[in-house]
Amino acid sequence: EVQLVESGGGLVQAGGSLRLSCAASGLTFGDSAIGWFRQAPAKEREEISCIRNSDNSTHYADFVRGRFTISSDNAKNTVYLQMNSLKPEDTAVYLCVAGTFCSRDYMTLFGSWGQGTQVTVSS
């Protein structure tokens, strides 16, 4: 079955950077769309970004404002999320999800989810 494993989270000071990794197995990576979501205790789940591996197209949530970059390494079956200029408001569990389309509704209904990695940004 499809398995996604997130890594790279941790504690970072405001203004710092982290790179998250999502290692995928059990799927045809080159035909997949991989998205990043985040979930904070006091917030609704938010879509951060998504990449469609077939054509390397990407999209980002408006609140990213150029701070985050998604990329894919087909040789490693891994998608990355580079996060710069981190803010305390970015504190959340970050999850990756695999599906066919970069669509929030599609991913929610049909996607395969990882367990998440904690990102904590302190002041």
C-alpha atoms as a printed R data frame, in Angstrom:
    type eleno elety resid chain resno       x      y       z
1   ATOM     1    CA   GLU     A     1   0.000  0.000   0.000
2   ATOM     2    CA   VAL     A     2   0.937  3.640  -0.307
3   ATOM     3    CA   GLN     A     3   3.167  4.873   2.495
4   ATOM     4    CA   LEU     A     4   4.309  8.444   3.117
5   ATOM     5    CA   VAL     A     5   6.860  9.355   5.783
6   ATOM     6    CA   GLU     A     6   7.491 12.975   6.717
7   ATOM     7    CA   SER     A     7  10.702 14.183   8.325
8   ATOM     8    CA   GLY     A     8  12.642 17.366   8.927
9   ATOM     9    CA   GLY     A     9  10.441 19.062  11.484
10  ATOM    10    CA   GLY     A    10  11.727 20.513  14.705
11  ATOM    11    CA   LEU     A    11  12.124 23.634  16.793
12  ATOM    12    CA   VAL     A    12  13.341 26.782  15.069
13  ATOM    13    CA   GLN     A    13  13.513 30.458  15.954
14  ATOM    14    CA   ALA     A    14  11.371 32.988  14.120
15  ATOM    15    CA   GLY     A    15  13.042 33.987  10.878
16  ATOM    16    CA   GLY     A    16  14.764 30.631  10.526
17  ATOM    17    CA   SER     A    17  14.389 27.893   7.939
18  ATOM    18    CA   LEU     A    18  13.503 24.215   7.767
19  ATOM    19    CA   ARG     A    19  13.298 21.725   4.921
20  ATOM    20    CA   LEU     A    20  10.657 19.033   5.244
21  ATOM    21    CA   SER     A    21  10.837 15.741   3.359
22  ATOM    22    CA   CYS     A    22   8.058 13.402   2.270
23  ATOM    23    CA   ALA     A    23   9.361  9.968   1.257
24  ATOM    24    CA   ALA     A    24   6.831  7.998  -0.773
25  ATOM    25    CA   SER     A    25   6.527  4.295  -1.536
26  ATOM    26    CA   GLY     A    26   3.892  1.965  -2.938
27  ATOM    27    CA   LEU     A    27   2.859  4.282  -5.767
28  ATOM    28    CA   THR     A    28   4.005  5.347  -9.210
29  ATOM    29    CA   PHE     A    29   5.788  8.466  -8.080
30  ATOM    30    CA   GLY     A    30   6.072 10.084 -11.511
31  ATOM    31    CA   ASP     A    31   2.298  9.919 -12.020
32  ATOM    32    CA   SER     A    32   1.405 11.267  -8.584
33  ATOM    33    CA   ALA     A    33   0.479 14.601  -7.110
34  ATOM    34    CA   ILE     A    34   1.958 15.297  -3.680
35  ATOM    35    CA   GLY     A    35   0.599 17.991  -1.392
36  ATOM    36    CA   TRP     A    36   1.603 19.526   1.913
37  ATOM    37    CA   PHE     A    37  -0.999 20.428   4.533
38  ATOM    38    CA   ARG     A    38  -0.647 21.678   8.078
39  ATOM    39    CA   GLN     A    39  -2.802 21.288  11.173
40  ATOM    40    CA   ALA     A    40  -2.498 23.449  14.279
41  ATOM    41    CA   PRO     A    41  -4.594 22.844  17.411
42  ATOM    42    CA   ALA     A    42  -6.326 26.226  17.183
43  ATOM    43    CA   LYS     A    43  -6.742 26.296  13.393
44  ATOM    44    CA   GLU     A    44  -8.467 24.430  10.614
45  ATOM    45    CA   ARG     A    45  -6.369 22.221   8.381
46  ATOM    46    CA   GLU     A    46  -4.688 24.315   5.693
47  ATOM    47    CA   GLU     A    47  -3.320 23.360   2.305
48  ATOM    48    CA   ILE     A    48   0.211 24.689   1.909
49  ATOM    49    CA   SER     A    49   1.340 23.573  -1.517
50  ATOM    50    CA   CYS     A    50   1.080 20.819  -4.115
51  ATOM    51    CA   ILE     A    51   3.235 19.493  -6.933
52  ATOM    52    CA   ARG     A    52   2.122 17.395  -9.896
53  ATOM    53    CA   ASN     A    53   5.048 15.161 -10.802
54  ATOM    54    CA   SER     A    54   3.913 14.434 -14.368
55  ATOM    55    CA   ASP     A    55   4.664 17.999 -15.462
56  ATOM    56    CA   ASN     A    56   6.278 19.464 -12.320
57  ATOM    57    CA   SER     A    57   3.535 22.055 -11.998
58  ATOM    58    CA   THR     A    58   3.047 23.605  -8.572
59  ATOM    59    CA   HIS     A    59   0.661 25.792  -6.659
60  ATOM    60    CA   TYR     A    60   0.860 27.538  -3.297
61  ATOM    61    CA   ALA     A    61  -1.499 28.916  -0.702
62  ATOM    62    CA   ASP     A    62  -1.752 32.694  -0.719
63  ATOM    63    CA   PHE     A    63  -0.363 33.020   2.803
64  ATOM    64    CA   VAL     A    64   2.952 31.439   1.770
65  ATOM    65    CA   ARG     A    65   3.843 34.703  -0.006
66  ATOM    66    CA   GLY     A    66   7.056 33.388  -1.515
67  ATOM    67    CA   ARG     A    67   8.426 31.944   1.734
68  ATOM    68    CA   PHE     A    68   7.860 28.252   0.947
69  ATOM    69    CA   THR     A    69   9.034 26.246  -2.057
70  ATOM    70    CA   ILE     A    70   7.917 22.737  -3.021
71  ATOM    71    CA   SER     A    71  10.140 20.472  -5.111
72  ATOM    72    CA   SER     A    72  10.327 16.824  -6.142
73  ATOM    73    CA   ASP     A    73  13.240 14.398  -6.549
74  ATOM    74    CA   ASN     A    74  12.041 11.543  -8.735
75  ATOM    75    CA   ALA     A    75  15.207  9.494  -8.166
76  ATOM    76    CA   LYS     A    76  14.527  9.457  -4.420
77  ATOM    77    CA   ASN     A    77  10.708  9.344  -4.580
78  ATOM    78    CA   THR     A    78  10.755 12.317  -2.248
79  ATOM    79    CA   VAL     A    79   9.003 15.679  -2.183
80  ATOM    80    CA   TYR     A    80  10.477 18.563  -0.216
81  ATOM    81    CA   LEU     A    81   9.047 21.696   1.319
82  ATOM    82    CA   GLN     A    82  11.634 24.409   1.880
83  ATOM    83    CA   MET     A    83  10.336 26.865   4.482
84  ATOM    84    CA   ASN     A    84  12.088 30.202   4.943
85  ATOM    85    CA   SER     A    85  11.362 33.236   7.105
86  ATOM    86    CA   LEU     A    86   9.352 31.113   9.496
87  ATOM    87    CA   LYS     A    87   6.863 32.757  11.841
88  ATOM    88    CA   PRO     A    88   5.302 31.538  15.099
89  ATOM    89    CA   GLU     A    89   2.025 31.277  13.171
90  ATOM    90    CA   ASP     A    90   3.624 28.514  11.081
91  ATOM    91    CA   THR     A    91   3.701 26.224  14.124
92  ATOM    92    CA   ALA     A    92   1.725 23.090  13.237
93  ATOM    93    CA   VAL     A    93   1.904 19.436  12.354
94  ATOM    94    CA   TYR     A    94   2.856 19.259   8.689
95  ATOM    95    CA   LEU     A    95   1.472 16.358   6.671
96  ATOM    96    CA   CYS     A    96   2.016 15.219   3.118
97  ATOM    97    CA   VAL     A    97  -0.626 13.554   0.985
98  ATOM    98    CA   ALA     A    98  -0.436 11.656  -2.305
99  ATOM    99    CA   GLY     A    99  -3.137 11.489  -4.955
100 ATOM   100    CA   THR     A   100  -3.857 11.903  -8.627
101 ATOM   101    CA   PHE     A   101  -4.766 15.597  -8.754
102 ATOM   102    CA   CYS     A   102  -3.647 18.745  -6.965
103 ATOM   103    CA   SER     A   103  -7.123 19.406  -5.633
104 ATOM   104    CA   ARG     A   104  -7.962 19.926  -1.983
105 ATOM   105    CA   ASP     A   105 -11.285 18.139  -2.292
106 ATOM   106    CA   TYR     A   106  -9.777 15.237  -4.211
107 ATOM   107    CA   MET     A   107  -6.902 14.836  -1.745
108 ATOM   108    CA   THR     A   108  -9.252 14.949   1.220
109 ATOM   109    CA   LEU     A   109 -11.500 12.263  -0.243
110 ATOM   110    CA   PHE     A   110  -9.024  9.965  -2.000
111 ATOM   111    CA   GLY     A   111  -5.527 10.904  -0.847
112 ATOM   112    CA   SER     A   112  -3.068  8.779   1.111
113 ATOM   113    CA   TRP     A   113  -1.705 10.623   4.148
114 ATOM   114    CA   GLY     A   114   1.467 10.477   6.173
115 ATOM   115    CA   GLN     A   115   1.599 10.723   9.954
116 ATOM   116    CA   GLY     A   116   3.017 14.236  10.033
117 ATOM   117    CA   THR     A   117   6.047 16.020  11.432
118 ATOM   118    CA   GLN     A   118   5.904 18.733  14.088
119 ATOM   119    CA   VAL     A   119   7.185 22.216  13.268
120 ATOM   120    CA   THR     A   120   7.481 24.641  16.175
121 ATOM   121    CA   VAL     A   121   8.552 28.245  15.603
122 ATOM   122    CA   SER     A   122   9.439 30.253  18.692
123 ATOM   123    CA   SER     A   123   9.778 34.005  19.170
